[in-house]
Amino acid sequence: MLRKLLIGTALGSGLAFAAHAQDVKEVEMLHWWTSGGEAAALNVLKEDLAKQGFAWKDVPVAGGGGDAAMTALKAMVAAGNYPTASQMLGYTVLDYAAAGVMGDLTETAVKEGWDKSVPAALQKFSVYDGKWVAAPVNVHSVNWLWINKAVMDKIGGTEPKTFDEFIALLDKAKAAGVIPLALGGQNWQEATMFDSVVLSTGGPEFYKKAFNDLDEEQLKSDTMKKSFDHLAKLVTYVDPNFSGRDWNLATAMVIKGDALVQVMGDWAKGEFNAARKTPGTDFLCYRFPGTDGSVVYNSDMFGMFDVPEDRKAAQVALATATLSKSFQSAFNVVKGSVPARTDVPDTDFDACGKKGMADLKAANEGGTLFGSLAQGYGAPPAVANAYKDVVSKFVHGQIKTSDEAVTQLVNAIEDAK
Ligand code: BGC
């Protein structure tokens, strides 16, 4: 109610009044960080802002991958009810910027030298038409395996370096009566795993051409067909109850030792953190077999809306806090991601985090850093949604063969472009 009044006042009275009105000491944030690990990471930010006297107005919309959150955001924005900021992925930021509803953080960015510390791969999505419209929070990468160490020891497993070795490892788990692969049967989880499968099957150039350039020759190639074959093989190692399972429940299966491995972005590590588990002792993080040397990334950005004058000071405080070096370390240590700045020391990060940071640097320098198609960094949302849909239909048997999957993928992407 209070907020409605404030907005009404600011809009109704025009800028002259708003400029003199007392600033609203509140940050309203829409996000999909509702799992244990995500909530713990978000707390780092809430506490940071609370210390500066800003109240936190939480707008959580559960649903990994953010589809539900983005639907909610669309409705809010259509109603003219802009949050201070919203968690967003890559191309979505650009869509909102093109729609003219984003604010302009350039003054703060220039003062704080963001352009020198934020990697170009992220600036491509946080800067629109020369203006900073979003504050990058982190860099996640999707091509990881998360393995229960005790189960791994029990079955005498070692790090799988190729897809065939991965299958041999899954077979060992199966023979020992453990669920080999923990998967949540939701389209974004399946597609996130398929990003890794495609990179592993076709190599870095193939991934880039198919999933970043949307090159039709690659999309309809035998290599893509083989990637679907590999996906079909992986799905044979999933338990029968996987449909609809949330990603963090799949992570919990690995944490508890009910399953050997999950293929997931490094937000999974946030769940191991929250359960007080240590890499090397309780769990292992390896790159998805055959993808070492490449990083398929996404980055959570706080898209900053064009809020009324009296809410801008809070927005600037949020942006400054987000990009500060100390916050980038503290938050990402908890979240499982790595900093969105290149000048943050890895001192406080665990072994997986240190590897994540080194991998990101090497991939960035070596030209093997690629946007995740499943996670909003490969292509605009309509294409990503078409992709997720085809992959999911294949996993759940509505598309029966790899041939048909390839045809449908090509058509769906073409229609969505
Ligand atoms: C986000 C992560 C989040 C994950 C699961 C991804 O799209 O980038 O921050 O933890 O979804 O909710």
PDB file of N, CA and C and ligand atoms in Angstrom, residues 32-33 38 64-65 87 89 138 140 188 247 267 298 300 335 375, ligand 1:
ATOM      1  N   TRP A  32      14.756 -15.626  -8.920  1.00  0.00           N
ATOM      2  CA  TRP A  32      14.313 -17.020  -8.734  1.00  0.00           C
ATOM      3  C   TRP A  32      15.280 -17.800  -7.833  1.00  0.00           C
ATOM      4  N   TRP A  33      15.874 -17.096  -6.896  1.00  0.00           N
ATOM      5  CA  TRP A  33      16.830 -17.732  -5.987  1.00  0.00           C
ATOM      6  C   TRP A  33      16.130 -18.248  -4.727  1.00  0.00           C
ATOM      7  N   GLU A  38      20.889 -20.809  -2.849  1.00  0.00           N
ATOM      8  CA  GLU A  38      20.600 -19.508  -3.474  1.00  0.00           C
ATOM      9  C   GLU A  38      20.172 -18.485  -2.422  1.00  0.00           C
ATOM     10  N   GLY A  64      13.683 -22.879 -11.248  1.00  0.00           N
ATOM     11  CA  GLY A  64      15.030 -22.786 -11.806  1.00  0.00           C
ATOM     12  C   GLY A  64      14.968 -22.429 -13.285  1.00  0.00           C
ATOM     13  N   GLY A  65      15.998 -21.752 -13.742  1.00  0.00           N
ATOM     14  CA  GLY A  65      16.013 -21.350 -15.139  1.00  0.00           C
ATOM     15  C   GLY A  65      15.279 -20.041 -15.355  1.00  0.00           C
ATOM     16  N   GLN A  87      16.646 -10.136 -11.449  1.00  0.00           N
ATOM     17  CA  GLN A  87      17.595 -11.128 -11.955  1.00  0.00           C
ATOM     18  C   GLN A  87      17.225 -11.403 -13.406  1.00  0.00           C
ATOM     19  N   LEU A  89      18.862 -13.057 -17.421  1.00  0.00           N
ATOM     20  CA  LEU A  89      19.935 -13.720 -18.160  1.00  0.00           C
ATOM     21  C   LEU A  89      20.106 -13.054 -19.528  1.00  0.00           C
ATOM     22  N   ASN A 138      27.681 -12.354 -11.355  1.00  0.00           N
ATOM     23  CA  ASN A 138      28.541 -13.543 -11.287  1.00  0.00           C
ATOM     24  C   ASN A 138      28.761 -14.120 -12.680  1.00  0.00           C
ATOM     25  N   HIS A 140      28.391 -18.072 -13.992  1.00  0.00           N
ATOM     26  CA  HIS A 140      28.182 -19.500 -13.748  1.00  0.00           C
ATOM     27  C   HIS A 140      28.661 -20.253 -14.983  1.00  0.00           C
ATOM     28  N   TRP A 188      14.368 -26.927 -18.773  1.00  0.00           N
ATOM     29  CA  TRP A 188      15.609 -26.139 -18.687  1.00  0.00           C
ATOM     30  C   TRP A 188      16.766 -26.977 -18.149  1.00  0.00           C
ATOM     31  N   TRP A 247      15.735 -28.995  -9.581  1.00  0.00           N
ATOM     32  CA  TRP A 247      17.176 -29.219  -9.739  1.00  0.00           C
ATOM     33  C   TRP A 247      17.875 -29.437  -8.395  1.00  0.00           C
ATOM     34  N   TRP A 267      25.733 -23.575  -9.818  1.00  0.00           N
ATOM     35  CA  TRP A 267      24.834 -23.238  -8.710  1.00  0.00           C
ATOM     36  C   TRP A 267      24.596 -24.484  -7.855  1.00  0.00           C
ATOM     37  N   ASN A 298      26.872 -18.737 -18.177  1.00  0.00           N
ATOM     38  CA  ASN A 298      25.812 -17.744 -18.084  1.00  0.00           C
ATOM     39  C   ASN A 298      26.167 -16.831 -16.929  1.00  0.00           C
ATOM     40  N   ASP A 300      24.315 -14.207 -13.969  1.00  0.00           N
ATOM     41  CA  ASP A 300      23.128 -13.545 -13.430  1.00  0.00           C
ATOM     42  C   ASP A 300      23.381 -12.053 -13.459  1.00  0.00           C
ATOM     43  N   LYS A 335      27.517 -18.768  -3.515  1.00  0.00           N
ATOM     44  CA  LYS A 335      26.616 -19.121  -4.627  1.00  0.00           C
ATOM     45  C   LYS A 335      27.119 -20.279  -5.484  1.00  0.00           C
ATOM     46  N   GLN A 375      20.743 -21.338 -21.080  1.00  0.00           N
ATOM     47  CA  GLN A 375      20.745 -20.346 -20.002  1.00  0.00           C
ATOM     48  C   GLN A 375      20.771 -18.912 -20.509  1.00  0.00           C
TER      49      GLN A 375
HETATM   50  C1  BGC B   1      20.779 -19.007 -12.611  1.00  0.00           C
HETATM   51  C2  BGC B   1      21.360 -19.413 -11.293  1.00  0.00           C
HETATM   52  C3  BGC B   1      20.343 -20.223 -10.521  1.00  0.00           C
HETATM   53  C4  BGC B   1      19.856 -21.396 -11.372  1.00  0.00           C
HETATM   54  C5  BGC B   1      18.854 -22.296 -10.686  1.00  0.00           C
HETATM   55  C6  BGC B   1      20.183 -20.193 -13.347  1.00  0.00           C
HETATM   56  O1  BGC B   1      19.494 -19.760 -14.472  1.00  0.00           O
HETATM   57  O2  BGC B   1      21.760 -18.410 -13.411  1.00  0.00           O
HETATM   58  O3  BGC B   1      21.743 -18.303 -10.525  1.00  0.00           O
HETATM   59  O4  BGC B   1      20.915 -20.658  -9.315  1.00  0.00           O
HETATM   60  O5  BGC B   1      19.267 -20.878 -12.523  1.00  0.00           O
HETATM   61  O6  BGC B   1      17.818 -21.598 -10.119  1.00  0.00           O
END
